[in-house]
């Protein structure tokens, strides 16, 4: 496999992961470039689990940047890429509005998670990695992956339930329900 073939095979996964972790297209592009510079400087042809290895490098780069820019995370823009993907086909206005709301709520929930939990959620649901691949990527036991995933989903579920009950109270108060 050539460097170009390796890049073509994993570029989208790396970019998508960077984008969801950083919430900024330019930072994601820059970090994606940095990841492949790092990969190509290594003996990547000798790596047994190439995808997991590249995703581990990607996640490490993302977490390092997040640590350096901790205060900027809340200020970063919404997920444009996901919006463009979901509205690519012709949809009703109602569907588009609902999807925008769901995307915004998902992003808000992700932003409220600690970095370790956000990393597991991102790799699992955005990167579509298996539990084993996540464990290899983050260099943690599979049990830790499962517990972090469980904890993150529990936190997100609780926040969703709180938001839903606030919304229902508002509807009852204004007689719109």
PDB file of C-alpha atoms in Angstrom:
ATOM      1  CA  UNK A   1       0.000   0.000   0.000  1.00  0.00           C
ATOM      2  CA  UNK A   2       1.322   3.448  -0.924  1.00  0.00           C
ATOM      3  CA  UNK A   3       1.078   6.536   1.276  1.00  0.00           C
ATOM      4  CA  UNK A   4      -1.612   7.895  -1.041  1.00  0.00           C
ATOM      5  CA  UNK A   5      -3.655   4.681  -0.738  1.00  0.00           C
ATOM      6  CA  UNK A   6      -3.318   4.779   3.049  1.00  0.00           C
ATOM      7  CA  UNK A   7      -4.405   8.410   3.085  1.00  0.00           C
ATOM      8  CA  UNK A   8      -7.374   7.710   0.797  1.00  0.00           C
ATOM      9  CA  UNK A   9      -8.412   4.723   2.921  1.00  0.00           C
ATOM     10  CA  UNK A  10      -8.431   6.538   6.294  1.00  0.00           C
ATOM     11  CA  UNK A  11      -8.678  10.274   5.568  1.00  0.00           C
ATOM     12  CA  UNK A  12     -12.468  10.490   5.972  1.00  0.00           C
ATOM     13  CA  UNK A  13     -12.474   8.579   9.278  1.00  0.00           C
ATOM     14  CA  UNK A  14      -9.661  10.739  10.644  1.00  0.00           C
ATOM     15  CA  UNK A  15     -11.279  13.988   9.522  1.00  0.00           C
ATOM     16  CA  UNK A  16     -14.723  12.994  10.828  1.00  0.00           C
ATOM     17  CA  UNK A  17     -13.278  12.064  14.223  1.00  0.00           C
ATOM     18  CA  UNK A  18     -11.278  15.290  14.401  1.00  0.00           C
ATOM     19  CA  UNK A  19     -14.316  17.307  13.396  1.00  0.00           C
ATOM     20  CA  UNK A  20     -16.591  15.797  16.026  1.00  0.00           C
ATOM     21  CA  UNK A  21     -13.977  16.117  18.734  1.00  0.00           C
ATOM     22  CA  UNK A  22     -12.991  19.705  17.887  1.00  0.00           C
ATOM     23  CA  UNK A  23     -16.239  21.140  16.428  1.00  0.00           C
ATOM     24  CA  UNK A  24     -14.279  23.264  13.966  1.00  0.00           C
ATOM     25  CA  UNK A  25     -13.669  22.463  10.302  1.00  0.00           C
ATOM     26  CA  UNK A  26     -10.357  24.316  10.018  1.00  0.00           C
ATOM     27  CA  UNK A  27      -8.940  22.748  13.194  1.00  0.00           C
ATOM     28  CA  UNK A  28     -10.121  19.338  11.974  1.00  0.00           C
ATOM     29  CA  UNK A  29      -8.371  19.805   8.618  1.00  0.00           C
ATOM     30  CA  UNK A  30      -5.173  20.988  10.304  1.00  0.00           C
ATOM     31  CA  UNK A  31      -5.188  18.115  12.763  1.00  0.00           C
ATOM     32  CA  UNK A  32      -6.020  15.590  10.021  1.00  0.00           C
ATOM     33  CA  UNK A  33      -2.921  16.805   8.182  1.00  0.00           C
ATOM     34  CA  UNK A  34      -0.849  16.527  11.380  1.00  0.00           C
ATOM     35  CA  UNK A  35      -2.106  12.984  11.968  1.00  0.00           C
ATOM     36  CA  UNK A  36      -0.954  11.825   8.541  1.00  0.00           C
ATOM     37  CA  UNK A  37       2.385  13.597   8.921  1.00  0.00           C
ATOM     38  CA  UNK A  38       2.810  11.635  12.163  1.00  0.00           C
ATOM     39  CA  UNK A  39       1.690   8.397  10.504  1.00  0.00           C
ATOM     40  CA  UNK A  40       4.035   8.764   7.545  1.00  0.00           C
ATOM     41  CA  UNK A  41       6.986   9.488   9.836  1.00  0.00           C
ATOM     42  CA  UNK A  42       6.423   6.136  11.542  1.00  0.00           C
ATOM     43  CA  UNK A  43       6.962   2.603  10.269  1.00  0.00           C
ATOM     44  CA  UNK A  44       3.275   2.365   9.339  1.00  0.00           C
ATOM     45  CA  UNK A  45       3.767  -0.582   6.989  1.00  0.00           C
ATOM     46  CA  UNK A  46       4.732  -2.743   9.987  1.00  0.00           C
ATOM     47  CA  UNK A  47       1.607  -1.918  12.020  1.00  0.00           C
ATOM     48  CA  UNK A  48      -0.748  -4.873  12.440  1.00  0.00           C
ATOM     49  CA  UNK A  49      -4.047  -3.048  13.166  1.00  0.00           C
ATOM     50  CA  UNK A  50      -3.626  -0.008  10.951  1.00  0.00           C
ATOM     51  CA  UNK A  51      -7.075   1.541  11.469  1.00  0.00           C
ATOM     52  CA  UNK A  52      -6.960   1.287  15.259  1.00  0.00           C
ATOM     53  CA  UNK A  53      -3.381   2.614  15.268  1.00  0.00           C
ATOM     54  CA  UNK A  54      -4.291   5.619  13.097  1.00  0.00           C
ATOM     55  CA  UNK A  55      -7.404   6.319  15.170  1.00  0.00           C
ATOM     56  CA  UNK A  56      -5.307   6.201  18.377  1.00  0.00           C
ATOM     57  CA  UNK A  57      -2.946   8.799  16.873  1.00  0.00           C
ATOM     58  CA  UNK A  58      -5.979  10.846  15.805  1.00  0.00           C
ATOM     59  CA  UNK A  59      -7.580  10.711  19.238  1.00  0.00           C
ATOM     60  CA  UNK A  60      -4.299  11.615  20.959  1.00  0.00           C
ATOM     61  CA  UNK A  61      -3.878  14.642  18.670  1.00  0.00           C
ATOM     62  CA  UNK A  62      -7.481  15.698  19.357  1.00  0.00           C
ATOM     63  CA  UNK A  63      -7.208  15.314  23.131  1.00  0.00           C
ATOM     64  CA  UNK A  64      -3.905  17.210  23.172  1.00  0.00           C
ATOM     65  CA  UNK A  65      -5.436  20.107  21.252  1.00  0.00           C
ATOM     66  CA  UNK A  66      -8.523  20.104  23.478  1.00  0.00           C
ATOM     67  CA  UNK A  67      -6.319  20.286  26.562  1.00  0.00           C
ATOM     68  CA  UNK A  68      -4.437  23.234  25.081  1.00  0.00           C
ATOM     69  CA  UNK A  69      -7.643  25.021  24.116  1.00  0.00           C
ATOM     70  CA  UNK A  70      -9.927  23.973  26.991  1.00  0.00           C
ATOM     71  CA  UNK A  71     -11.680  27.335  27.258  1.00  0.00           C
ATOM     72  CA  UNK A  72     -12.362  27.582  23.512  1.00  0.00           C
ATOM     73  CA  UNK A  73     -14.352  24.353  23.268  1.00  0.00           C
ATOM     74  CA  UNK A  74     -17.657  25.973  24.273  1.00  0.00           C
ATOM     75  CA  UNK A  75     -17.159  28.772  21.740  1.00  0.00           C
ATOM     76  CA  UNK A  76     -16.684  26.590  18.674  1.00  0.00           C
ATOM     77  CA  UNK A  77     -19.244  26.534  15.895  1.00  0.00           C
ATOM     78  CA  UNK A  78     -21.998  23.999  15.352  1.00  0.00           C
ATOM     79  CA  UNK A  79     -21.592  20.848  13.346  1.00  0.00           C
ATOM     80  CA  UNK A  80     -21.976  22.055   9.746  1.00  0.00           C
ATOM     81  CA  UNK A  81     -20.712  18.881   8.172  1.00  0.00           C
ATOM     82  CA  UNK A  82     -23.442  16.719   9.754  1.00  0.00           C
ATOM     83  CA  UNK A  83     -26.092  19.251   8.793  1.00  0.00           C
ATOM     84  CA  UNK A  84     -24.921  19.225   5.170  1.00  0.00           C
ATOM     85  CA  UNK A  85     -24.947  15.431   5.099  1.00  0.00           C
ATOM     86  CA  UNK A  86     -28.442  15.100   6.550  1.00  0.00           C
ATOM     87  CA  UNK A  87     -30.024  17.782   4.350  1.00  0.00           C
ATOM     88  CA  UNK A  88     -28.362  16.682   1.112  1.00  0.00           C
ATOM     89  CA  UNK A  89     -31.559  15.100  -0.158  1.00  0.00           C
ATOM     90  CA  UNK A  90     -34.835  16.970  -0.580  1.00  0.00           C
ATOM     91  CA  UNK A  91     -36.741  17.051   2.707  1.00  0.00           C
ATOM     92  CA  UNK A  92     -39.750  18.816   4.114  1.00  0.00           C
ATOM     93  CA  UNK A  93     -39.244  21.979   6.152  1.00  0.00           C
ATOM     94  CA  UNK A  94     -40.520  20.153   9.256  1.00  0.00           C
ATOM     95  CA  UNK A  95     -37.953  17.386   8.799  1.00  0.00           C
ATOM     96  CA  UNK A  96     -35.114  19.867   8.345  1.00  0.00           C
ATOM     97  CA  UNK A  97     -36.146  21.818  11.458  1.00  0.00           C
ATOM     98  CA  UNK A  98     -36.363  18.625  13.531  1.00  0.00           C
ATOM     99  CA  UNK A  99     -32.962  17.449  12.304  1.00  0.00           C
ATOM    100  CA  UNK A 100     -31.367  20.817  13.083  1.00  0.00           C
ATOM    101  CA  UNK A 101     -32.803  20.695  16.583  1.00  0.00           C
ATOM    102  CA  UNK A 102     -31.609  17.115  17.086  1.00  0.00           C
ATOM    103  CA  UNK A 103     -28.112  17.974  15.805  1.00  0.00           C
ATOM    104  CA  UNK A 104     -27.895  21.017  18.056  1.00  0.00           C
ATOM    105  CA  UNK A 105     -29.108  18.995  21.055  1.00  0.00           C
ATOM    106  CA  UNK A 106     -26.633  16.161  20.305  1.00  0.00           C
ATOM    107  CA  UNK A 107     -23.771  18.657  20.049  1.00  0.00           C
ATOM    108  CA  UNK A 108     -24.821  20.376  23.270  1.00  0.00           C
ATOM    109  CA  UNK A 109     -24.926  17.032  25.081  1.00  0.00           C
ATOM    110  CA  UNK A 110     -21.482  16.048  23.721  1.00  0.00           C
ATOM    111  CA  UNK A 111     -20.009  19.391  24.811  1.00  0.00           C
ATOM    112  CA  UNK A 112     -21.170  18.772  28.376  1.00  0.00           C
ATOM    113  CA  UNK A 113     -19.292  15.464  28.640  1.00  0.00           C
ATOM    114  CA  UNK A 114     -15.772  15.198  30.048  1.00  0.00           C
ATOM    115  CA  UNK A 115     -13.127  14.644  27.331  1.00  0.00           C
ATOM    116  CA  UNK A 116     -12.625  10.951  28.204  1.00  0.00           C
ATOM    117  CA  UNK A 117     -16.337  10.209  27.834  1.00  0.00           C
ATOM    118  CA  UNK A 118     -16.679  12.354  24.711  1.00  0.00           C
ATOM    119  CA  UNK A 119     -13.770  10.445  23.130  1.00  0.00           C
ATOM    120  CA  UNK A 120     -15.488   7.076  23.656  1.00  0.00           C
ATOM    121  CA  UNK A 121     -18.861   8.341  22.373  1.00  0.00           C
ATOM    122  CA  UNK A 122     -17.218   9.919  19.314  1.00  0.00           C
ATOM    123  CA  UNK A 123     -15.232   6.815  18.422  1.00  0.00           C
ATOM    124  CA  UNK A 124     -18.242   4.537  18.936  1.00  0.00           C
ATOM    125  CA  UNK A 125     -21.008   6.478  17.206  1.00  0.00           C
ATOM    126  CA  UNK A 126     -19.184   8.829  14.853  1.00  0.00           C
ATOM    127  CA  UNK A 127     -16.132   6.715  14.047  1.00  0.00           C
ATOM    128  CA  UNK A 128     -18.185   3.490  14.232  1.00  0.00           C
ATOM    129  CA  UNK A 129     -15.380   1.607  15.988  1.00  0.00           C
ATOM    130  CA  UNK A 130     -16.003  -1.594  17.913  1.00  0.00           C
ATOM    131  CA  UNK A 131     -15.382  -1.779  21.669  1.00  0.00           C
ATOM    132  CA  UNK A 132     -12.106  -3.589  20.989  1.00  0.00           C
ATOM    133  CA  UNK A 133     -10.986  -0.993  18.440  1.00  0.00           C
ATOM    134  CA  UNK A 134     -11.801   1.816  20.876  1.00  0.00           C
ATOM    135  CA  UNK A 135      -9.810   0.050  23.592  1.00  0.00           C
ATOM    136  CA  UNK A 136      -6.835  -0.298  21.237  1.00  0.00           C
ATOM    137  CA  UNK A 137      -7.188   3.301  20.065  1.00  0.00           C
ATOM    138  CA  UNK A 138      -7.280   4.778  23.562  1.00  0.00           C
ATOM    139  CA  UNK A 139      -4.969   2.140  25.108  1.00  0.00           C
ATOM    140  CA  UNK A 140      -7.479   1.270  27.821  1.00  0.00           C
ATOM    141  CA  UNK A 141      -9.162  -2.039  28.747  1.00  0.00           C
ATOM    142  CA  UNK A 142     -12.395  -2.996  26.963  1.00  0.00           C
ATOM    143  CA  UNK A 143     -14.145  -2.925  30.363  1.00  0.00           C
ATOM    144  CA  UNK A 144     -13.157   0.713  30.782  1.00  0.00           C
ATOM    145  CA  UNK A 145     -14.512   1.491  27.312  1.00  0.00           C
ATOM    146  CA  UNK A 146     -17.816  -0.137  28.243  1.00  0.00           C
ATOM    147  CA  UNK A 147     -18.073   1.687  31.569  1.00  0.00           C
ATOM    148  CA  UNK A 148     -17.216   5.062  29.996  1.00  0.00           C
ATOM    149  CA  UNK A 149     -19.731   4.464  27.222  1.00  0.00           C
ATOM    150  CA  UNK A 150     -22.387   3.468  29.762  1.00  0.00           C
ATOM    151  CA  UNK A 151     -21.636   6.497  31.936  1.00  0.00           C
ATOM    152  CA  UNK A 152     -21.674   8.891  28.975  1.00  0.00           C
ATOM    153  CA  UNK A 153     -24.988   7.540  27.688  1.00  0.00           C
ATOM    154  CA  UNK A 154     -26.465   7.695  31.182  1.00  0.00           C
ATOM    155  CA  UNK A 155     -25.432  11.359  31.532  1.00  0.00           C
ATOM    156  CA  UNK A 156     -26.791  12.187  28.079  1.00  0.00           C
ATOM    157  CA  UNK A 157     -30.064  10.334  28.750  1.00  0.00           C
ATOM    158  CA  UNK A 158     -30.523  12.197  32.045  1.00  0.00           C
ATOM    159  CA  UNK A 159     -29.890  15.567  30.357  1.00  0.00           C
ATOM    160  CA  UNK A 160     -32.369  14.674  27.594  1.00  0.00           C
ATOM    161  CA  UNK A 161     -35.014  13.722  30.153  1.00  0.00           C
ATOM    162  CA  UNK A 162     -34.455  16.991  32.025  1.00  0.00           C
ATOM    163  CA  UNK A 163     -34.739  18.987  28.803  1.00  0.00           C
ATOM    164  CA  UNK A 164     -37.884  17.102  27.798  1.00  0.00           C
ATOM    165  CA  UNK A 165     -39.599  17.665  31.165  1.00  0.00           C
ATOM    166  CA  UNK A 166     -38.737  21.397  31.014  1.00  0.00           C
ATOM    167  CA  UNK A 167     -40.192  21.540  27.500  1.00  0.00           C
ATOM    168  CA  UNK A 168     -43.406  19.768  28.596  1.00  0.00           C
ATOM    169  CA  UNK A 169     -43.813  22.133  31.565  1.00  0.00           C
ATOM    170  CA  UNK A 170     -43.476  25.076  29.186  1.00  0.00           C
ATOM    171  CA  UNK A 171     -46.138  23.684  26.884  1.00  0.00           C
ATOM    172  CA  UNK A 172     -48.575  23.130  29.788  1.00  0.00           C
ATOM    173  CA  UNK A 173     -47.910  26.620  31.121  1.00  0.00           C
ATOM    174  CA  UNK A 174     -48.658  28.260  27.781  1.00  0.00           C
ATOM    175  CA  UNK A 175     -51.434  25.876  26.778  1.00  0.00           C
ATOM    176  CA  UNK A 176     -49.730  24.649  23.628  1.00  0.00           C
ATOM    177  CA  UNK A 177     -49.890  20.972  24.481  1.00  0.00           C
TER     178      UNK A 177
END
